Tab-separated table of C-alpha atoms in Angstrom:
chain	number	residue	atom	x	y	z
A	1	UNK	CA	157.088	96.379	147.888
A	2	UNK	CA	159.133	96.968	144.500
A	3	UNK	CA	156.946	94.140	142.819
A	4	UNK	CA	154.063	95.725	144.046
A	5	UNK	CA	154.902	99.661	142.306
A	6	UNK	CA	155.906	97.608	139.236
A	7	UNK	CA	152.646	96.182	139.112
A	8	UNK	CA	150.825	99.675	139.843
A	9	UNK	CA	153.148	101.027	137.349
A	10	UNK	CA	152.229	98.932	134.837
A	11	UNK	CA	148.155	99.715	135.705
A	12	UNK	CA	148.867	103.698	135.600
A	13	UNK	CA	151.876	103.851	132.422
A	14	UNK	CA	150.543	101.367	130.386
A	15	UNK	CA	146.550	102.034	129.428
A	16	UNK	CA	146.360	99.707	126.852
A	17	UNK	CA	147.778	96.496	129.560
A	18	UNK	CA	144.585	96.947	131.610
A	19	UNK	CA	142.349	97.272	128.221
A	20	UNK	CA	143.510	93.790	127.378
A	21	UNK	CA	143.306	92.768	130.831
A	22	UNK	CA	139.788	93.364	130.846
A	23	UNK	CA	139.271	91.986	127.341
A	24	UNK	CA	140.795	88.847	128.711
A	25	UNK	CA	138.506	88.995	131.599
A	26	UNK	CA	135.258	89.108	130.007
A	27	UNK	CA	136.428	86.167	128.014
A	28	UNK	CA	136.839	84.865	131.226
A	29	UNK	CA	134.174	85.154	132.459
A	30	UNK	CA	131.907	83.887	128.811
A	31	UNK	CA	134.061	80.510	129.091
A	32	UNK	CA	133.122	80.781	132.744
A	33	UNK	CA	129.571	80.907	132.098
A	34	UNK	CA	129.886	77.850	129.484
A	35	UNK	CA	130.549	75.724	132.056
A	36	UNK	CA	128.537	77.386	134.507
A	37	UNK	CA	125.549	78.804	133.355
A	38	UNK	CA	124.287	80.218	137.043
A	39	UNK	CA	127.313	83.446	136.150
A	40	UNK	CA	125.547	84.352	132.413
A	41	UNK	CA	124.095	87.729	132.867
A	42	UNK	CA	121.727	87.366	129.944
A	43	UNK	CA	120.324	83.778	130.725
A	44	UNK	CA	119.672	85.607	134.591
A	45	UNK	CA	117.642	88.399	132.540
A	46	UNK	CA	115.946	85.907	130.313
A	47	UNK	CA	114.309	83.967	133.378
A	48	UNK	CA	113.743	87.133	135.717
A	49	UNK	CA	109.736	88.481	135.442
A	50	UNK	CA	111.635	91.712	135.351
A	51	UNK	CA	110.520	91.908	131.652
A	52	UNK	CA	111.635	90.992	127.862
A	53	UNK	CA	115.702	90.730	128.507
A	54	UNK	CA	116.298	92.111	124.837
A	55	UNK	CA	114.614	95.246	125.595
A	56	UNK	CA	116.559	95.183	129.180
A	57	UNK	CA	119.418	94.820	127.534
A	58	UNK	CA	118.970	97.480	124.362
A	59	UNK	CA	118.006	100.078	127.152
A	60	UNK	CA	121.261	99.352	129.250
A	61	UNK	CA	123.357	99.181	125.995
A	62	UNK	CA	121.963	102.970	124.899
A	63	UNK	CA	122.576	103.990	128.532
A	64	UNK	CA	126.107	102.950	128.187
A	65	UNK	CA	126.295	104.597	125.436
A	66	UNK	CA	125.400	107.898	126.451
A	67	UNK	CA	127.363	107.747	129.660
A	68	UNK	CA	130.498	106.698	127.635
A	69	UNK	CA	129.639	109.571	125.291
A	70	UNK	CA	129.994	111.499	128.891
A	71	UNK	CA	133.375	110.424	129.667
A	72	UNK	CA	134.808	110.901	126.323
A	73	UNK	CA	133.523	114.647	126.722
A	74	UNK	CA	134.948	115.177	129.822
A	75	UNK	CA	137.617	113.442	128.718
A	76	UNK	CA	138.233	116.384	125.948
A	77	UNK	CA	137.936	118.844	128.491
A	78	UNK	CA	140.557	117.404	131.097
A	79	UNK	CA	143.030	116.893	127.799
A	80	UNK	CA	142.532	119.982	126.498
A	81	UNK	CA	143.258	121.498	129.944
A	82	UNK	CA	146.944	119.749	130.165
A	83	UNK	CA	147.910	120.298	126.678
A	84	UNK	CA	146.422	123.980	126.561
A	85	UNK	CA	148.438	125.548	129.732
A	86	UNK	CA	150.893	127.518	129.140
A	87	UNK	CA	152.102	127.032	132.986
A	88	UNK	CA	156.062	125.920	133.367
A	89	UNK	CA	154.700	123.489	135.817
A	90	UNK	CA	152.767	121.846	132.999
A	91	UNK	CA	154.910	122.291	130.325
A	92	UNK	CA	157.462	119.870	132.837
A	93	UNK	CA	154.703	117.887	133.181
A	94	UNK	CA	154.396	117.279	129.245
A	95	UNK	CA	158.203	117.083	129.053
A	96	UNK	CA	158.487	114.184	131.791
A	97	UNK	CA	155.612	112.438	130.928
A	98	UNK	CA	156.122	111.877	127.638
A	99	UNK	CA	154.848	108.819	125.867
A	100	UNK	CA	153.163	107.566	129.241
A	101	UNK	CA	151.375	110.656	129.382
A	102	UNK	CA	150.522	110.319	125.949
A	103	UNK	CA	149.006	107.106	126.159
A	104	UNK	CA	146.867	108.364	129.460
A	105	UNK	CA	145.437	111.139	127.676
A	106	UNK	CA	144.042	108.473	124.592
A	107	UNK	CA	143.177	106.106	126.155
A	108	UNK	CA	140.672	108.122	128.208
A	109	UNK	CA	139.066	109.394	124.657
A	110	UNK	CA	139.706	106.086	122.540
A	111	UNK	CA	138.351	104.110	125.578
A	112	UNK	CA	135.390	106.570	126.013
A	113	UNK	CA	134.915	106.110	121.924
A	114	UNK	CA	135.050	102.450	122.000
A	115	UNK	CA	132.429	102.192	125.239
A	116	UNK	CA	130.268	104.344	122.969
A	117	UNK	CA	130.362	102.984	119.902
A	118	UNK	CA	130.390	99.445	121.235
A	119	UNK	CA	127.657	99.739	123.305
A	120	UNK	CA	125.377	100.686	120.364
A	121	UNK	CA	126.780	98.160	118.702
A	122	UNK	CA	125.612	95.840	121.523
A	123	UNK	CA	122.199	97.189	121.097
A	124	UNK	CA	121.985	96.557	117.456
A	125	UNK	CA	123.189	92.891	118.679
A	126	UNK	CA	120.543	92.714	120.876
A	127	UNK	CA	118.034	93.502	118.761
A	128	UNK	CA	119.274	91.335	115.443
A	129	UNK	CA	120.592	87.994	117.033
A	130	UNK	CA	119.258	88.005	120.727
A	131	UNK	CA	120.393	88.835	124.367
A	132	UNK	CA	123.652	86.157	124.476
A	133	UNK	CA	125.915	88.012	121.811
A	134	UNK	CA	124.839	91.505	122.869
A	135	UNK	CA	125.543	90.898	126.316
A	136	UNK	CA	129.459	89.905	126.322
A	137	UNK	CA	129.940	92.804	123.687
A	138	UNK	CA	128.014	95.138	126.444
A	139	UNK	CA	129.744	93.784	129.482
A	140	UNK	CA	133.020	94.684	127.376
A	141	UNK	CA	131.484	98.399	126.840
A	142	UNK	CA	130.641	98.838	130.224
A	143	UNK	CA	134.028	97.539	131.825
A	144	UNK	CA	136.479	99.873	128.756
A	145	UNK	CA	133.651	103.049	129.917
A	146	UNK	CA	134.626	102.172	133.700
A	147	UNK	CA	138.645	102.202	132.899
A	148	UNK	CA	138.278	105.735	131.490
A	149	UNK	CA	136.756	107.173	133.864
A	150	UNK	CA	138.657	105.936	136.729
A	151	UNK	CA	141.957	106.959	134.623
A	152	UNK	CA	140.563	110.311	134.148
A	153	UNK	CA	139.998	110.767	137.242
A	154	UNK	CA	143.429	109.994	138.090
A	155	UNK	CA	144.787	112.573	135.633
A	156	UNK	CA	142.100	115.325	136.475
A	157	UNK	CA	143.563	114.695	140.373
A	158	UNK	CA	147.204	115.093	139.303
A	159	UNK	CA	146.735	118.344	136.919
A	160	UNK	CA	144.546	119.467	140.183
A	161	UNK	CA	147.751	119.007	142.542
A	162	UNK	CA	149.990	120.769	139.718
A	163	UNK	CA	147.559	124.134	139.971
A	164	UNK	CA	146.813	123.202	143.830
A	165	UNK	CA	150.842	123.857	144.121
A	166	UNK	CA	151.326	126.994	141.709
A	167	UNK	CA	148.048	128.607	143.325
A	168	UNK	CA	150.637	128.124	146.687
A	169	UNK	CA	153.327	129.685	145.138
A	170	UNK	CA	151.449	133.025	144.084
A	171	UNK	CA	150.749	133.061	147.513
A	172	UNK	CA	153.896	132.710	149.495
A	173	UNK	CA	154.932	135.331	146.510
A	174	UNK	CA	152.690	137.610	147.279
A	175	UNK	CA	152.931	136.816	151.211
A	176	UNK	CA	156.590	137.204	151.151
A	177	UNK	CA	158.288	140.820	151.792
A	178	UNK	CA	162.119	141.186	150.318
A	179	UNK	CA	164.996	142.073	152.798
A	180	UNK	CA	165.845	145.244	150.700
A	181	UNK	CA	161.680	146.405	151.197
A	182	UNK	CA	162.469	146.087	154.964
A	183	UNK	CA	165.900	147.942	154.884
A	184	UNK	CA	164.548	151.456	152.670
A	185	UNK	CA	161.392	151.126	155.283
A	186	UNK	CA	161.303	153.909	157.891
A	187	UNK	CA	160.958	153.717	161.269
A	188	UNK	CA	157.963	154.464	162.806
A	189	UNK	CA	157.797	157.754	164.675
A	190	UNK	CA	158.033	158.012	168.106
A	191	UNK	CA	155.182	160.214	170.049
Protein backbone atom coordinates (compact mmCIF):
# COMPACT_ATOMS: atom_id res chain seq x y z
CA UNK A 1 0.00 0.00 0.00
CA UNK A 2 3.07 2.46 0.76
CA UNK A 3 4.54 1.54 -2.79
CA UNK A 4 1.39 2.20 -4.19
CA UNK A 5 0.98 6.25 -2.58
CA UNK A 6 4.65 6.57 -3.61
CA UNK A 7 3.78 5.81 -6.98
CA UNK A 8 0.53 8.16 -6.92
CA UNK A 9 2.74 10.61 -5.31
CA UNK A 10 5.06 10.68 -7.79
CA UNK A 11 1.95 11.05 -10.65
CA UNK A 12 0.33 14.11 -8.55
CA UNK A 13 3.98 16.02 -7.06
CA UNK A 14 5.96 15.53 -9.87
CA UNK A 15 4.20 16.97 -13.36
CA UNK A 16 7.05 16.85 -15.33
CA UNK A 17 7.60 12.55 -14.40
CA UNK A 18 4.32 11.84 -16.21
CA UNK A 19 5.30 14.43 -19.20
CA UNK A 20 8.27 12.21 -19.85
CA UNK A 21 6.34 9.24 -19.19
CA UNK A 22 4.20 9.97 -21.95
CA UNK A 23 7.03 11.19 -24.17
CA UNK A 24 8.51 7.80 -23.60
CA UNK A 25 5.28 6.24 -24.46
CA UNK A 26 4.62 7.61 -27.75
CA UNK A 27 8.10 6.54 -28.60
CA UNK A 28 6.80 3.46 -27.61
CA UNK A 29 4.43 3.10 -29.32
CA UNK A 30 6.39 4.65 -33.04
CA UNK A 31 9.06 1.71 -32.41
CA UNK A 32 5.95 -0.34 -31.80
CA UNK A 33 4.48 0.45 -35.01
CA UNK A 34 8.00 -0.24 -36.85
CA UNK A 35 7.69 -3.56 -36.19
CA UNK A 36 4.12 -3.70 -36.39
CA UNK A 37 2.62 -1.64 -38.80
CA UNK A 38 -1.27 -2.82 -38.01
CA UNK A 39 -0.76 -0.02 -34.51
CA UNK A 40 0.40 3.20 -36.99
CA UNK A 41 -2.41 5.61 -36.77
CA UNK A 42 -1.45 7.39 -39.96
CA UNK A 43 -0.86 4.26 -42.26
CA UNK A 44 -4.78 3.23 -40.74
CA UNK A 45 -5.88 6.84 -42.12
CA UNK A 46 -3.95 6.49 -45.31
CA UNK A 47 -5.89 3.18 -46.37
CA UNK A 48 -9.41 4.15 -44.80
CA UNK A 49 -12.00 5.67 -47.79
CA UNK A 50 -12.62 8.05 -44.95
CA UNK A 51 -10.78 10.66 -47.14
CA UNK A 52 -7.14 12.29 -47.90
CA UNK A 53 -5.34 11.36 -44.31
CA UNK A 54 -3.24 14.71 -44.57
CA UNK A 55 -6.25 16.76 -44.52
CA UNK A 56 -7.65 14.26 -41.62
CA UNK A 57 -4.86 14.81 -39.91
CA UNK A 58 -4.30 18.91 -40.39
CA UNK A 59 -8.05 19.19 -39.22
CA UNK A 60 -7.41 17.03 -35.98
CA UNK A 61 -4.02 18.82 -35.42
CA UNK A 62 -5.95 22.53 -35.54
CA UNK A 63 -8.64 20.93 -33.33
CA UNK A 64 -6.03 20.08 -30.85
CA UNK A 65 -4.91 23.08 -31.03
CA UNK A 66 -7.77 25.03 -30.16
CA UNK A 67 -8.86 22.71 -27.40
CA UNK A 68 -5.31 22.95 -25.86
CA UNK A 69 -5.65 26.71 -26.32
CA UNK A 70 -8.91 25.86 -23.99
CA UNK A 71 -7.13 24.27 -21.25
CA UNK A 72 -4.36 26.66 -21.04
CA UNK A 73 -7.23 29.37 -20.54
CA UNK A 74 -8.88 27.68 -18.02
CA UNK A 75 -5.84 26.85 -16.81
CA UNK A 76 -5.15 30.82 -16.14
CA UNK A 77 -8.31 31.10 -14.54
CA UNK A 78 -7.99 28.12 -11.94
CA UNK A 79 -4.19 29.65 -11.20
CA UNK A 80 -5.16 32.88 -10.90
CA UNK A 81 -7.91 31.78 -8.47
CA UNK A 82 -5.25 30.01 -5.93
CA UNK A 83 -2.66 32.58 -6.13
CA UNK A 84 -5.25 35.59 -6.02
CA UNK A 85 -7.17 34.60 -2.57
CA UNK A 86 -6.51 36.29 0.07
CA UNK A 87 -8.26 33.36 2.28
CA UNK A 88 -5.89 31.96 5.36
CA UNK A 89 -7.01 28.64 4.13
CA UNK A 90 -5.24 29.34 0.85
CA UNK A 91 -2.54 31.22 1.89
CA UNK A 92 -1.68 27.56 4.03
CA UNK A 93 -2.32 26.04 1.03
CA UNK A 94 0.52 28.12 -0.86
CA UNK A 95 2.72 27.79 2.24
CA UNK A 96 2.50 23.80 2.33
CA UNK A 97 2.50 23.24 -1.09
CA UNK A 98 5.30 24.88 -2.05
CA UNK A 99 7.42 23.77 -4.94
CA UNK A 100 4.90 20.79 -5.66
CA UNK A 101 2.28 23.21 -5.94
CA UNK A 102 4.35 25.21 -8.02
CA UNK A 103 5.08 22.74 -10.47
CA UNK A 104 1.07 21.76 -10.63
CA UNK A 105 0.11 25.14 -11.41
CA UNK A 106 2.87 25.18 -14.73
CA UNK A 107 2.57 22.44 -15.82
CA UNK A 108 -1.16 22.87 -16.45
CA UNK A 109 -0.23 26.24 -18.58
CA UNK A 110 3.25 25.01 -20.07
CA UNK A 111 1.50 21.66 -20.90
CA UNK A 112 -1.61 23.50 -22.32
CA UNK A 113 1.17 25.80 -24.36
CA UNK A 114 3.08 22.95 -25.63
CA UNK A 115 -0.35 20.88 -26.81
CA UNK A 116 -1.04 24.15 -28.62
CA UNK A 117 1.80 25.07 -30.16
CA UNK A 118 2.74 21.51 -31.03
CA UNK A 119 -0.24 20.62 -32.50
CA UNK A 120 0.09 23.41 -35.12
CA UNK A 121 3.25 22.43 -35.50
CA UNK A 122 1.92 18.94 -36.38
CA UNK A 123 -0.25 20.52 -38.92
CA UNK A 124 2.44 22.38 -40.64
CA UNK A 125 4.13 18.70 -40.59
CA UNK A 126 1.35 17.37 -42.13
CA UNK A 127 1.08 19.52 -44.72
CA UNK A 128 5.11 19.89 -45.68
CA UNK A 129 6.43 16.21 -45.28
CA UNK A 130 3.22 13.97 -45.10
CA UNK A 131 0.89 12.18 -42.51
CA UNK A 132 3.89 9.81 -40.73
CA UNK A 133 5.93 12.75 -39.04
CA UNK A 134 2.84 14.83 -38.23
CA UNK A 135 1.17 12.11 -36.64
CA UNK A 136 3.71 11.03 -33.69
CA UNK A 137 4.26 14.90 -33.10
CA UNK A 138 0.18 15.07 -32.86
CA UNK A 139 -0.30 11.95 -30.83
CA UNK A 140 2.37 13.73 -28.44
CA UNK A 141 0.02 17.04 -28.50
CA UNK A 142 -2.95 15.27 -27.85
CA UNK A 143 -1.61 12.99 -24.90
CA UNK A 144 0.55 16.54 -23.00
CA UNK A 145 -3.35 18.45 -23.77
CA UNK A 146 -4.97 15.28 -21.93
CA UNK A 147 -2.36 15.50 -18.79
CA UNK A 148 -3.41 19.13 -18.24
CA UNK A 149 -6.56 18.83 -18.13
CA UNK A 150 -6.89 15.90 -15.97
CA UNK A 151 -4.27 17.77 -13.52
CA UNK A 152 -6.40 20.75 -13.58
CA UNK A 153 -9.04 19.16 -12.79
CA UNK A 154 -7.44 17.76 -9.86
CA UNK A 155 -6.39 21.20 -8.58
CA UNK A 156 -9.78 22.97 -9.51
CA UNK A 157 -11.35 19.88 -7.12
CA UNK A 158 -8.94 20.58 -4.25
CA UNK A 159 -9.23 24.63 -4.24
CA UNK A 160 -13.17 23.58 -4.51
CA UNK A 161 -12.88 21.46 -1.12
CA UNK A 162 -10.71 24.44 0.46
CA UNK A 163 -13.88 27.04 -0.22
CA UNK A 164 -16.41 23.92 0.15
CA UNK A 165 -14.86 23.91 3.94
CA UNK A 166 -14.58 27.82 4.71
CA UNK A 167 -18.22 28.28 3.11
CA UNK A 168 -18.92 25.55 6.32
CA UNK A 169 -17.27 27.52 8.67
CA UNK A 170 -19.25 30.90 7.98
CA UNK A 171 -21.97 28.79 8.62
CA UNK A 172 -21.51 27.00 11.87
CA UNK A 173 -20.29 30.84 12.70
CA UNK A 174 -23.15 32.26 11.94
CA UNK A 175 -25.30 29.12 13.24
CA UNK A 176 -23.56 29.17 16.48
CA UNK A 177 -24.98 31.39 19.55
CA UNK A 178 -22.18 32.31 22.43
CA UNK A 179 -22.84 31.17 26.10
CA UNK A 180 -22.61 34.87 27.30
CA UNK A 181 -25.70 35.77 24.38
CA UNK A 182 -27.70 33.06 26.27
CA UNK A 183 -26.82 34.25 29.88
CA UNK A 184 -27.83 38.46 29.29
CA UNK A 185 -31.08 36.79 27.41
CA UNK A 186 -34.34 37.26 29.33
CA UNK A 187 -36.72 34.98 30.17
CA UNK A 188 -39.70 34.80 28.45
CA UNK A 189 -42.76 36.14 30.25
CA UNK A 190 -45.11 34.12 31.77
CA UNK A 191 -49.05 34.79 30.88
Amino acid sequence: MKALKRVGGLFANYPLFVSLLILAAVVAHFLVSQRWPVVNVAAALANTEAGDAQDTLTSLALGVAGVSAMVGGFAGVVVVFGLGSENDRFRLLRQKGSQRLRANWISVVLSSFTGAFGALISAVIVVAFGAEPGMWILELCILITAHAAIRLTCLLAGLAGIVDSEDEDHARTRNTVRTADIIRAEPPART
